Amino acid sequence: MAGTGSSVRRKAAVTSLILVAGLATAGCREQKSAAQPAPAASSAVTAAADGSVATTSAATSATKSAAPSATAPASAGAATAAATPAGRAMENLGRGVVAVRRANGEVLVSWRLLALDPAAIGFNVYRSTAGGAYTKLNGTVLTKGTNLVDTTATTTKAASYRVRAVVDGAEQAPSSAYTLAAGAFGPAVTIPIRAGAAFKFVWTGDLDGDGEYDYVIDRQTTPQALEAYSGDGTFLWSMSMGKNSTNQNNIEGGSSTIDVGNWDGVTVQDLDSDGKAEVAVRIANGVTFGDGSRFSYPDDTHQFIAILDGMTGAKRATAPVPDDYLADGPMYARFGVGYLDGKTPSLVAFMKNRVGKGGFNLMMTAWRFDGSAVTNQWKWLREGVHAPDGHNTRIIDVDGDGKDEVAEIGFVLNGDGTLRYTLDDQGIGHGDRWYIADIDPSRPGLEGYGIQQMNTSGLLEYYYDAATGKVIWEHKGGIVDVGRGLVGDIDPSAPGLEAWSYSGVYSTPKDKRLVTDAKKSPWPSFTLWWDGDLGAELYNDGKVEKWNPAAPADSKHLPRLLTAWKAGGYDFARNPNLIGDLFGDWREEVVLSNRAHDELVILTTDQATDTRLYTLAQNPAYRNGMTLKGYMQSHAVDYYLGTGMTTPPAPKIHYVGE
């Protein structure tokens, strides 16, 4: 109950909503409401160069339909029936209402604009204080940013917030509510979890199908474990990775070891498009699933792909990992999810093991789960091909045909598992960080930027066409390990996104260094959309910061927007457990742990904005990125998001269940 740190679910007497009571210091959220407006076109806005925005009513696709009745099936964007849904099946998210208290006692309320919302949709915001009647807070319908500052809330009583969409002048059914607990403080949502060891990664997906995100965490114990929690902190299940996870060497570890070095071997996504997310994990002999059943095999080397029920942790399907390199021992894995055919999700596995004390075998595979069986779609072996890899994977549509490709730092595979190109023939080798995004909005398609580690040619960093692999520019120096690099719009005076490593901040489209003194560049850790303008903020070592190009400074002297520990959050490995657009408007959340490892502390902005964009979690490239770990890096959308941007088109998606 509220104030105790526990979470309780109860059914309302007169509605079909399931109410959640509980978060001791943060708040709680109802499940998704039954009726929402019908989808139409992209309802993002045009943003001017000065950061101002203007709504647009130009429909890019689809035809408006009458809003569904209050008895319609639960759907955040329930549309009139279509014979064949277009595009890829995407999570059917709710409004994701969230509320946090600002330093002056005011409350910022924020919610999602969905990707298929009608272009002219508006919103009304309602508050209930201490369980009283809901009253509307805004005088006129809100048609700009999907957030509101509540200047009349009290700090001594719980306040519940919900929104009602307004379509063609008519209010729609209310969203699920979010309750801000009395005395809650700071720009953070805290979710109670079971006490235990530290965790390295957090994954998110809609495990229970209520339209809001739930969480899966690892526990860095011996043996290792996975735990799942609903969005309010209700414990769902725990899985032991067994005796073969006790060897946690980051190069040659156990056959069921997860989440060491640049490896993970776990991801979460709705793989069969039934509205509920599954958990995919690489397993071996001796693991115990969330329902208590044990997986056994005669030896400890063979490995398997397992698909688990997201709500129970029970095994739904397994398939053997191809044994091409079994003689060299078990293979570590990085997992992710993409839409290789443009319609249905596939699990993608990047797997390696070591040949003696020398080089490494590399195998990449794709898998399809149909609800009952998991089958191998294709297998690619690097044998005989010079294809440099790095420490993380990108799954993104590099050529704009609607189908995702599988990209590494030095090569790209087509969605059918064939080699698209390798950058080796242009002198690109191994590196620790790289990105694909719409870096230069003035040229068609997407671009890539990467850094190098001890390249014998002296290559430090490079910029290339993501569809073809053609290098556009490169910077050379000594034979060094560059170590870190990043892209983001941190200088609004320069076109497109900037790129920087240790050699300074560059205008990427112009290949022009923007700061003479490279030491006055920000540390290239993570970008973060936080303060509401169209530029990128920075997350580094527990701090949200903003680089000022007019007064450039190094990372020890940047203007600071937030210190994580003051909101109760700690990144024990100097990296967040997860960054993603988890709730609220289009800006991002940072998931951390508290000191005791018995809470998820989710940093979320307390700053208002008029910028209106659909939730990043329904952008295909961004949502794929949320399934990937490895060496954690910032996610990107598949359109240009930065100063001077134009309205992004509605993504080619449909919501599951339509």
C-alpha positions as CSV (number, residue, x, y, z in Angstrom):
1,M,0.0,0.0,0.0
2,A,1.0,3.6,-0.4
3,G,3.8,4.5,2.0
4,T,4.8,0.9,2.7
5,G,6.8,0.1,-0.5
6,S,4.5,-2.7,-1.5
7,S,2.3,-2.8,-4.6
8,V,-1.3,-3.9,-4.6
9,R,-3.6,-4.5,-7.5
10,R,-7.4,-4.1,-7.1
11,K,-10.3,-4.2,-9.5
12,A,-12.6,-1.2,-9.7
13,A,-16.2,-1.9,-8.9
14,V,-17.8,-0.2,-11.9
15,T,-15.2,-0.2,-14.6
16,S,-13.0,-2.6,-16.5
17,L,-9.9,-0.9,-15.4
18,I,-7.4,-2.5,-13.0
19,L,-6.1,0.0,-10.5
20,V,-2.6,-0.1,-9.1
21,A,-1.9,1.3,-5.7
22,G,1.5,1.4,-4.3
23,L,4.7,3.2,-5.3
24,A,5.9,4.4,-2.0
25,T,7.9,7.5,-3.1
26,A,7.0,7.8,-6.8
27,G,3.4,7.0,-7.7
28,C,1.4,4.4,-9.5
29,R,-0.4,3.8,-12.7
30,E,-3.7,2.3,-13.7
31,Q,-3.9,-0.1,-16.6
32,K,-4.8,1.1,-20.1
33,S,-8.2,2.6,-20.7
34,A,-10.6,0.8,-23.0
35,A,-11.1,3.4,-25.7
36,Q,-8.8,5.8,-27.4
37,P,-9.1,7.9,-30.6
38,A,-8.8,6.3,-34.0
39,P,-5.4,6.7,-35.7
40,A,-5.0,9.0,-38.7
41,A,-1.7,10.6,-39.7
42,S,1.5,11.6,-38.0
43,S,0.7,14.3,-35.4
44,A,4.2,15.4,-34.8
45,V,4.9,19.1,-35.4
46,T,7.1,21.2,-37.5
47,A,10.0,22.7,-35.5
48,A,11.6,25.9,-36.5
49,A,15.3,26.7,-36.3
50,D,14.9,28.6,-33.1
51,G,13.3,25.6,-31.4
52,S,9.7,26.9,-31.7
53,V,7.0,24.6,-33.0
54,A,3.8,24.8,-34.9
55,T,1.2,22.2,-35.2
56,T,0.4,20.8,-38.6
57,S,-2.8,19.4,-39.9
58,A,-1.5,17.9,-43.1
59,A,-2.4,14.2,-43.1
60,T,0.3,12.0,-44.5
61,S,-1.8,8.8,-44.7
62,A,-4.9,7.0,-43.5
63,T,-8.5,8.1,-43.3
64,K,-10.3,9.3,-40.2
65,S,-12.9,7.0,-38.7
66,A,-15.4,7.5,-36.0
67,A,-14.0,7.2,-32.5
68,P,-14.7,3.7,-31.0
69,S,-17.3,3.4,-28.4
70,A,-16.5,3.1,-24.7
71,T,-17.0,-0.6,-25.0
72,A,-14.5,-1.1,-27.7
73,P,-11.6,-3.6,-27.1
74,A,-8.6,-2.1,-25.3
75,S,-6.5,-0.3,-27.8
76,A,-4.4,2.9,-27.5
77,G,-5.0,3.5,-31.2
78,A,-8.0,1.3,-32.1
79,A,-8.8,1.8,-35.7
80,T,-11.6,0.7,-37.9
81,A,-10.9,-2.8,-39.2
82,A,-8.5,-3.1,-42.1
83,A,-8.2,-6.1,-44.3
84,T,-4.4,-6.2,-44.2
85,P,-2.6,-4.1,-41.6
86,A,0.2,-2.0,-43.1
87,G,3.8,-2.1,-42.1
88,R,5.3,-3.6,-39.0
89,A,3.3,-4.7,-35.9
90,M,4.1,-2.3,-33.1
91,E,3.3,-2.4,-29.4
92,N,-0.2,-1.0,-28.6
93,L,0.9,1.5,-26.0
94,G,-1.3,3.6,-23.7
95,R,-0.8,7.2,-22.9
96,G,1.9,6.5,-20.3
97,V,0.9,9.4,-18.0
98,V,3.6,10.3,-15.5
99,A,3.9,13.2,-13.0
100,V,6.9,14.4,-11.1
101,R,7.3,17.3,-8.6
102,R,9.5,20.2,-9.6
103,A,11.8,22.0,-7.2
104,N,9.3,24.8,-6.6
105,G,6.5,22.3,-5.6
106,E,4.8,22.4,-9.0
107,V,4.1,19.2,-10.8
108,L,4.9,18.4,-14.4
109,V,2.4,16.0,-16.0
110,S,3.4,14.3,-19.2
111,W,1.9,11.8,-21.6
112,R,2.5,10.1,-24.9
113,L,1.5,11.3,-28.3
114,L,1.0,8.0,-30.2
115,A,2.5,7.5,-33.6
116,L,-0.9,7.1,-35.3
117,D,-2.8,9.7,-33.5
118,P,-4.9,12.1,-35.6
119,A,-2.9,15.1,-36.6
120,A,-5.2,17.6,-34.9
121,I,-5.7,15.7,-31.7
122,G,-5.8,17.7,-28.5
123,F,-5.9,16.8,-24.8
124,N,-7.5,17.8,-21.5
125,V,-5.7,17.0,-18.2
126,Y,-7.6,16.0,-15.0
127,R,-6.5,15.7,-11.4
128,S,-7.9,13.9,-8.4
129,T,-6.6,14.9,-5.0
130,A,-6.6,12.3,-2.2
131,G,-9.1,10.2,-4.0
132,G,-11.6,13.0,-4.7
133,A,-13.4,13.9,-7.9
134,Y,-11.4,14.6,-11.1
135,T,-11.3,18.2,-12.1
136,K,-9.9,19.6,-15.3
137,L,-6.7,21.7,-15.0
138,N,-6.5,23.3,-18.4
139,G,-8.8,26.0,-19.7
140,T,-8.5,25.3,-23.5
141,V,-7.7,22.1,-25.2
142,L,-3.9,21.5,-25.3
143,T,-2.6,21.2,-28.8
144,K,1.2,21.8,-28.4
145,G,3.5,19.7,-26.2
146,T,2.0,16.7,-24.4
147,N,2.7,18.0,-21.0
148,L,1.3,20.5,-18.5
149,V,2.6,22.2,-15.4
150,D,0.2,21.9,-12.5
151,T,0.7,25.0,-10.3
152,T,-2.0,24.2,-7.8
153,A,-1.1,20.8,-6.5
154,T,-0.3,20.3,-2.9
155,T,2.7,18.3,-1.6
156,T,0.9,16.8,1.3
157,K,-1.7,14.8,-0.5
158,A,-1.6,12.2,-3.2
159,A,-2.6,13.5,-6.6
160,S,-3.9,11.3,-9.5
161,Y,-3.6,12.5,-13.1
162,R,-5.2,11.3,-16.3
163,V,-5.8,12.8,-19.7
164,R,-8.6,12.7,-22.2
165,A,-7.9,13.0,-25.9
166,V,-10.0,15.5,-27.9
167,V,-10.8,14.5,-31.5
168,D,-13.0,16.7,-33.7
169,G,-14.1,18.6,-30.6
170,A,-15.2,15.5,-28.7
171,E,-13.6,14.2,-25.6
172,Q,-12.6,10.5,-25.7
173,A,-12.4,8.0,-22.8
174,P,-9.9,8.8,-20.1
175,S,-6.5,7.4,-20.0
176,S,-5.2,5.3,-17.2
177,A,-4.2,7.4,-14.2
178,Y,-0.9,8.0,-12.6
179,T,-0.8,8.8,-8.9
180,L,1.9,11.0,-7.5
181,A,2.4,10.0,-3.8
182,A,2.2,12.6,-1.1
183,G,5.7,13.9,-0.4
184,A,7.2,12.5,-3.6
185,F,10.1,14.6,-4.7
186,G,12.4,15.1,-7.7
187,P,12.4,14.2,-11.3
188,A,12.3,10.4,-10.8
189,V,9.8,7.5,-10.6
190,T,10.8,4.8,-8.2
191,I,9.7,1.2,-8.6
192,P,10.2,-1.2,-5.7
193,I,11.8,-4.5,-6.4
194,R,13.0,-7.4,-4.3
195,A,16.2,-6.9,-2.4
196,G,19.2,-8.5,-4.0
197,A,22.6,-8.1,-5.7
198,A,23.5,-5.4,-8.1
199,F,22.2,-5.6,-11.7
200,K,23.9,-4.5,-14.9
201,F,21.1,-4.3,-17.4
202,V,17.3,-3.6,-17.4
203,W,15.2,-4.5,-20.4
204,T,11.6,-3.3,-21.0
205,G,8.6,-4.6,-22.7
206,D,4.9,-4.9,-22.2
207,L,4.8,-8.3,-20.5
208,D,1.2,-8.2,-19.3
209,G,-0.4,-6.5,-22.4
210,D,-1.8,-3.5,-20.5
211,G,-0.1,-1.0,-22.8
212,E,2.6,0.1,-20.4
213,Y,6.2,-1.1,-20.0
214,D,7.3,-3.7,-17.5
215,Y,10.9,-4.6,-16.6
216,V,13.3,-7.5,-16.6
217,I,16.6,-7.2,-14.7
218,D,19.7,-9.4,-14.3
219,R,21.2,-10.1,-10.9
220,Q,25.0,-10.3,-10.9
221,T,25.2,-13.2,-8.5
222,T,26.8,-16.6,-8.7
223,P,25.0,-18.3,-10.3
224,Q,23.4,-15.4,-12.2
225,A,19.6,-14.7,-12.3
226,L,16.9,-12.9,-14.3
227,E,13.9,-11.3,-12.5
228,A,10.8,-9.8,-14.0
229,Y,8.5,-7.1,-12.6
230,S,5.4,-5.4,-13.7
231,G,5.5,-1.6,-14.2
232,D,4.3,-1.0,-10.6
233,G,7.0,-3.3,-9.1
234,T,4.9,-6.4,-8.7
235,F,7.3,-9.4,-8.7
236,L,6.5,-11.8,-11.5
237,W,9.3,-14.5,-11.6
238,S,12.9,-15.3,-11.2
239,M,15.1,-17.5,-13.4
240,S,18.4,-19.1,-12.3
241,M,21.1,-19.3,-15.0
242,G,22.5,-22.3,-13.2
243,K,25.9,-23.7,-12.7
244,N,27.1,-22.8,-16.2
245,S,26.8,-19.1,-15.3
246,T,29.4,-19.2,-12.5
247,N,32.3,-18.7,-14.9
248,Q,31.9,-15.0,-15.7
249,N,35.1,-14.4,-17.6
250,N,34.2,-11.8,-20.2
251,I,36.0,-13.6,-23.0
252,E,35.6,-17.3,-22.4
253,G,32.8,-17.7,-19.8
254,G,30.2,-20.3,-19.0
255,S,27.6,-21.6,-21.5
256,S,24.8,-19.8,-19.7
257,T,26.6,-16.8,-18.5
258,I,24.9,-13.5,-19.4
259,D,25.7,-9.8,-19.2
260,V,29.5,-9.6,-18.9
261,G,31.8,-7.4,-20.9
262,N,30.1,-6.5,-24.2
263,W,27.8,-9.6,-24.0
264,D,24.2,-9.9,-23.0
265,G,22.4,-12.9,-24.4
266,V,19.0,-11.6,-23.3
267,T,16.3,-9.3,-24.8
268,V,12.6,-8.5,-24.4
269,Q,10.1,-7.9,-27.1
270,D,6.7,-9.1,-28.4
271,L,8.1,-11.7,-30.7
272,D,4.8,-13.3,-31.8
273,S,2.8,-10.1,-32.0
274,D,0.1,-11.3,-29.5
275,G,0.2,-8.1,-27.5
276,K,2.5,-9.4,-24.7
277,A,6.3,-9.4,-24.7
278,E,8.4,-12.5,-24.4
279,V,11.9,-12.9,-23.0
280,A,14.6,-14.4,-25.2
281,V,17.6,-15.8,-23.5
282,R,20.6,-18.0,-24.5
283,I,20.6,-21.1,-22.2
284,A,22.5,-24.3,-21.4
285,N,22.2,-27.3,-19.2
286,G,21.1,-26.5,-15.6
287,V,19.1,-23.3,-15.9
288,T,15.8,-23.1,-14.0
289,F,13.0,-21.3,-15.6
290,G,10.6,-18.9,-13.9
291,D,8.0,-21.5,-13.3
292,G,10.5,-23.8,-11.5
293,S,11.1,-26.2,-14.3
294,R,14.7,-27.2,-15.0
295,F,16.4,-27.5,-18.4
296,S,18.7,-30.5,-18.7
297,Y,21.1,-31.6,-21.4
298,P,23.8,-34.3,-21.4
299,D,26.7,-31.8,-21.6
300,D,27.5,-28.3,-20.6
301,T,28.7,-27.0,-24.0
302,H,25.6,-27.2,-26.2
303,Q,23.5,-24.0,-26.1
304,F,20.0,-23.2,-26.9
305,I,17.8,-20.2,-27.8
306,A,14.9,-20.1,-25.3
307,I,11.7,-18.0,-25.5
308,L,10.0,-17.5,-22.2
309,D,6.5,-16.4,-21.2
310,G,6.9,-12.8,-20.1
311,M,4.5,-13.1,-17.2
312,T,5.6,-16.5,-15.8
313,G,9.1,-17.1,-17.0
314,A,8.0,-20.5,-18.2
315,K,9.7,-22.0,-21.3
316,R,7.5,-21.6,-24.4
317,A,10.0,-22.8,-27.0
318,T,13.7,-23.7,-27.4
319,A,15.9,-24.4,-30.4
320,P,19.6,-25.5,-30.5
321,V,22.3,-22.9,-31.3
322,P,24.0,-24.1,-34.5
323,D,27.1,-26.2,-33.6
324,D,29.5,-25.0,-36.3
325,Y,32.0,-23.9,-33.7
326,L,31.1,-26.2,-30.8
327,A,34.6,-27.7,-30.8
328,D,35.9,-24.3,-29.6
329,G,33.5,-24.1,-26.7
330,P,30.3,-22.2,-25.9
331,M,29.6,-18.9,-27.6
332,Y,28.8,-15.6,-25.9
333,A,25.9,-13.7,-27.4
334,R,24.4,-10.3,-28.0
335,F,20.7,-10.2,-28.7
336,G,18.4,-7.7,-30.4
337,V,15.1,-7.6,-32.3
338,G,14.3,-6.2,-35.8
339,Y,11.8,-6.6,-38.6
340,L,13.9,-8.2,-41.3
341,D,10.8,-8.7,-43.6
342,G,9.4,-5.3,-42.6
343,K,6.4,-6.8,-40.9
344,T,7.2,-9.4,-38.2
345,P,9.8,-9.3,-35.5
346,S,12.9,-11.5,-35.6
347,L,15.4,-12.3,-32.8
348,V,18.9,-11.6,-34.0
349,A,21.9,-13.2,-32.3
350,F,25.5,-12.1,-32.7
351,M,27.7,-14.9,-31.2
352,K,31.4,-15.5,-30.8
353,N,33.9,-17.9,-29.2
354,R,37.6,-18.0,-29.2
355,V,39.9,-20.3,-31.2
356,G,42.4,-21.4,-28.6
357,K,44.3,-18.3,-27.5
358,G,44.0,-16.7,-31.0
359,G,41.2,-15.2,-33.0
360,F,37.5,-15.5,-32.8
361,N,34.7,-17.4,-34.6
362,L,31.7,-15.2,-35.5
363,M,28.3,-16.5,-36.2
364,M,25.2,-14.4,-36.7
365,T,21.7,-15.9,-36.8
366,A,18.1,-14.8,-37.0
367,W,15.1,-16.5,-35.4
368,R,11.3,-16.4,-35.7
369,F,8.9,-17.3,-32.9
370,D,5.4,-18.0,-34.0
371,G,3.8,-18.5,-30.6
372,S,4.6,-22.2,-30.4
373,A,8.0,-22.8,-31.9
374,V,11.2,-20.9,-32.5
375,T,12.9,-21.6,-35.8
376,N,16.2,-20.5,-37.4
377,Q,15.7,-18.2,-40.4
378,W,19.3,-17.9,-41.4
379,K,22.9,-18.3,-40.3
380,W,25.9,-16.2,-41.4
381,L,29.5,-17.2,-40.7
382,R,32.4,-14.8,-41.1
383,E,34.7,-17.4,-42.5
384,G,36.8,-16.1,-45.4
385,V,35.3,-12.6,-45.2
386,H,37.1,-9.5,-43.8
387,A,34.2,-8.1,-41.8
388,P,35.3,-6.0,-38.7
389,D,33.0,-6.2,-35.7
390,G,32.8,-4.1,-32.6
391,H,30.9,-4.2,-29.3
392,N,27.3,-3.5,-30.2
393,T,24.9,-4.2,-33.0
394,R,22.4,-1.9,-34.8
395,I,19.3,-3.3,-36.4
396,I,17.9,-0.6,-38.7
397,D,16.5,0.0,-42.2
398,V,19.6,1.5,-43.8
399,D,18.1,1.7,-47.4
400,G,14.6,2.9,-46.7
401,D,12.8,-0.2,-48.1
402,G,10.9,-0.8,-44.9
403,K,13.0,-3.9,-44.0
404,D,15.7,-3.9,-41.4
405,E,19.3,-4.7,-42.0
406,V,21.7,-6.0,-39.3
407,A,24.7,-3.7,-38.9
408,E,28.1,-3.9,-37.2
409,I,30.8,-1.3,-37.0
410,G,32.5,-2.7,-40.1
411,F,29.9,-4.5,-42.1
412,V,26.1,-4.8,-42.8
413,L,24.0,-7.9,-43.5
414,N,20.8,-7.7,-45.4
415,G,17.6,-8.9,-43.8
416,D,18.0,-12.3,-45.4
417,G,21.4,-12.9,-43.9
418,T,23.5,-12.1,-47.0
419,L,26.4,-9.7,-46.8
420,R,25.5,-6.2,-48.0
421,Y,28.9,-4.6,-47.7
422,T,32.0,-4.5,-45.6
423,L,34.0,-1.5,-44.7
424,D,37.3,-3.4,-44.5
425,D,38.2,-2.5,-48.1
426,Q,38.2,1.1,-47.1
427,G,40.5,0.6,-44.1
428,I,37.9,0.4,-41.4
429,G,38.7,-2.0,-38.5
430,H,37.6,-2.7,-35.0
431,G,36.3,0.2,-32.8
432,D,34.4,0.6,-29.6
433,R,31.6,3.1,-30.6
434,W,29.6,3.8,-33.7
435,Y,26.2,5.1,-34.7
436,I,23.6,5.1,-37.6
437,A,21.2,8.0,-37.8
438,D,19.9,10.8,-40.0
439,I,23.1,12.8,-39.3
440,D,22.8,15.1,-42.3
441,P,19.2,16.0,-43.2
442,S,20.3,17.7,-46.4
443,R,21.3,14.4,-48.0
444,P,19.1,11.4,-48.6
445,G,19.0,8.4,-46.3
446,L,21.0,7.6,-43.1
447,E,24.6,8.0,-42.3
448,G,27.1,6.3,-39.9
449,Y,29.9,7.5,-37.7
450,G,32.5,5.4,-36.0
451,I,35.8,5.4,-34.1
452,Q,38.8,3.1,-34.3
453,Q,41.0,1.2,-32.0
454,M,44.7,0.9,-32.9
455,N,44.0,1.2,-36.7
456,T,47.4,0.6,-38.3
457,S,46.7,3.4,-40.9
458,G,46.3,5.9,-38.1
459,L,42.5,6.2,-38.8
460,L,40.7,7.8,-35.8
461,E,37.2,8.3,-36.9
462,Y,35.1,8.1,-40.1
463,Y,31.7,9.1,-41.5
464,Y,29.9,7.1,-44.2
465,D,26.7,6.5,-46.1
466,A,24.8,3.8,-44.2
467,A,23.1,2.3,-47.2
468,T,26.2,1.8,-49.4
469,G,29.1,1.9,-46.9
470,K,30.9,4.6,-48.9
471,V,33.1,6.6,-46.6
472,I,32.4,10.4,-46.9
473,W,35.2,11.6,-44.7
474,E,37.8,10.3,-42.3
475,H,40.3,11.8,-39.8
476,K,43.7,10.3,-39.2
477,G,46.4,10.7,-36.5
478,G,48.5,8.3,-34.5
479,I,47.8,4.6,-33.9
480,V,45.7,4.9,-30.8
481,D,42.6,3.5,-29.1
482,V,40.1,6.3,-29.5
483,G,37.8,4.6,-27.0
484,R,34.7,6.9,-27.2
485,G,32.8,8.8,-29.8
486,L,29.3,10.2,-30.1
487,V,26.8,12.0,-32.4
488,G,24.1,14.4,-31.4
489,D,22.8,17.9,-32.1
490,I,24.8,19.8,-29.4
491,D,25.4,23.0,-31.4
492,P,22.2,24.6,-32.9
493,S,24.3,26.9,-35.1
494,A,25.7,24.0,-37.1
495,P,23.6,21.9,-39.5
496,G,22.7,18.4,-38.7
497,L,24.1,16.3,-35.9
498,E,27.6,16.9,-34.5
499,A,30.2,14.1,-34.1
500,W,33.0,14.1,-31.6
501,S,35.6,11.9,-30.0
502,Y,38.8,13.1,-28.4
503,S,39.9,15.1,-31.4
504,G,37.1,17.7,-31.0
505,V,33.5,18.5,-32.0
506,Y,32.8,18.5,-35.7
507,S,30.0,19.7,-37.8
508,T,29.5,16.3,-39.4
509,P,27.9,17.4,-42.7
510,K,30.6,20.0,-43.2
511,D,33.5,18.1,-41.8
512,K,34.4,21.2,-39.9
513,R,35.8,21.4,-36.4
514,L,33.7,23.7,-34.3
515,V,36.0,24.1,-31.3
516,T,39.6,24.9,-31.7
517,D,40.6,23.4,-28.4
518,A,39.6,19.8,-28.4
519,K,39.9,19.6,-24.6
520,K,36.7,21.8,-24.5
521,S,34.6,19.0,-26.0
522,P,32.1,17.2,-23.8
523,W,32.9,13.6,-22.8
524,P,31.4,11.3,-25.5
525,S,29.2,9.1,-23.2
526,F,25.5,9.3,-24.0
527,T,23.1,11.8,-25.6
528,L,19.8,12.3,-24.0
529,W,16.6,14.2,-25.0
530,W,15.7,15.9,-21.7
531,D,15.1,19.7,-21.5
532,G,12.6,20.1,-24.3
533,D,14.5,21.9,-27.0
534,L,15.4,20.0,-30.1
535,G,19.1,19.7,-29.2
536,A,20.6,16.8,-27.4
537,E,21.6,16.9,-23.7
538,L,24.3,14.6,-22.3
539,Y,24.3,11.8,-19.7
540,N,27.7,11.1,-18.2
541,D,28.7,9.4,-14.9
542,G,25.4,10.1,-13.1
543,K,24.9,13.6,-14.4
544,V,22.5,15.2,-17.0
545,E,24.5,18.0,-18.6
546,K,24.2,20.5,-21.5
547,W,27.2,21.6,-23.6
548,N,27.2,25.3,-24.4
549,P,28.8,25.9,-27.8
550,A,29.1,29.7,-27.0
551,A,31.2,28.9,-24.0
552,P,32.7,25.5,-24.6
553,A,34.0,23.5,-21.6
554,D,35.2,20.1,-20.8
555,S,33.0,17.6,-19.0
556,K,34.2,18.6,-15.6
557,H,32.8,22.1,-16.1
558,L,29.6,21.6,-18.1
559,P,26.2,23.2,-17.0
560,R,24.5,20.5,-15.0
561,L,20.7,19.9,-15.3
562,L,20.5,17.0,-12.8
563,T,22.7,14.9,-10.5
564,A,21.3,11.4,-10.3
565,W,22.2,10.6,-6.7
566,K,20.2,13.6,-5.5
567,A,17.1,11.9,-7.0
568,G,18.2,8.6,-5.4
569,G,19.8,6.9,-8.5
570,Y,23.2,5.4,-8.9
571,D,24.9,3.9,-11.9
572,F,27.3,1.5,-10.2
573,A,29.0,0.5,-13.4
574,R,29.3,4.2,-14.5
575,N,26.6,3.4,-17.1
576,P,22.9,3.5,-16.8
577,N,20.9,0.2,-16.8
578,L,18.7,1.4,-19.6
579,I,18.0,4.6,-21.5
580,G,14.7,4.9,-23.4
581,D,11.4,6.7,-23.9
582,L,9.5,4.7,-21.4
583,F,6.6,6.9,-20.5
584,G,5.5,10.5,-20.7
585,D,6.1,12.6,-23.9
586,W,8.9,12.0,-26.4
587,R,11.8,12.7,-24.1
588,E,13.9,9.9,-22.6
589,E,14.2,8.2,-19.2
590,V,17.3,6.9,-17.5
591,V,17.0,3.7,-15.4
592,L,19.3,3.3,-12.4
593,S,19.4,1.5,-9.1
594,N,19.2,2.9,-5.6
595,R,22.0,2.1,-3.2
596,A,20.3,-1.0,-1.8
597,H,19.4,-2.5,-5.2
598,D,15.8,-2.8,-4.1
599,E,14.4,0.0,-6.3
600,L,14.5,1.0,-9.9
601,V,15.1,4.7,-10.0
602,I,13.8,6.1,-13.3
603,L,14.9,9.6,-14.0
604,T,12.4,11.5,-16.1
605,T,12.3,15.2,-17.0
606,D,10.6,17.9,-14.9
607,Q,10.9,20.5,-17.6
608,A,8.0,21.6,-19.8
609,T,8.1,21.9,-23.6
610,D,5.9,23.0,-26.5
611,T,7.7,20.6,-28.8
612,R,5.3,17.9,-29.9
613,L,6.6,14.6,-31.3
614,Y,5.1,11.1,-31.2
615,T,6.7,8.8,-28.7
616,L,10.1,7.6,-29.7
617,A,9.2,4.1,-28.6
618,Q,6.9,3.8,-31.7
619,N,9.7,4.8,-34.1
620,P,11.0,1.6,-35.7
621,A,14.7,2.3,-35.4
622,Y,14.4,3.6,-31.9
623,R,12.3,0.7,-30.7
624,N,14.8,-1.8,-32.2
625,G,17.6,0.0,-30.3
626,M,15.8,-0.5,-27.0
627,T,16.2,-4.2,-27.4
628,L,20.0,-4.0,-27.8
629,K,22.7,-3.9,-25.2
630,G,26.4,-4.8,-25.7
631,Y,28.4,-1.8,-24.8
632,M,25.5,0.4,-24.2
633,Q,25.2,3.4,-26.6
634,S,22.6,6.0,-27.3
635,H,19.6,5.2,-29.5
636,A,18.6,7.1,-32.6
637,V,15.4,7.6,-34.6
638,D,15.2,7.1,-38.3
639,Y,14.5,10.7,-39.1
640,Y,16.4,13.9,-38.3
641,L,15.7,15.0,-34.8
642,G,17.4,18.3,-34.1
643,T,17.4,22.0,-34.6
644,G,15.6,23.0,-37.8
645,M,13.9,19.7,-38.2
646,T,10.8,19.2,-40.3
647,T,7.7,17.2,-39.3
648,P,8.7,13.5,-39.3
649,P,6.3,11.3,-41.3
650,A,4.1,8.7,-39.5
651,P,5.9,5.4,-39.3
652,K,4.7,2.5,-41.4
653,I,3.3,0.5,-38.5
654,H,0.1,-0.9,-37.1
655,Y,-0.7,-1.7,-33.5
656,V,-0.8,-5.3,-32.5
657,G,-4.4,-6.6,-32.1
658,E,-5.7,-4.7,-35.1
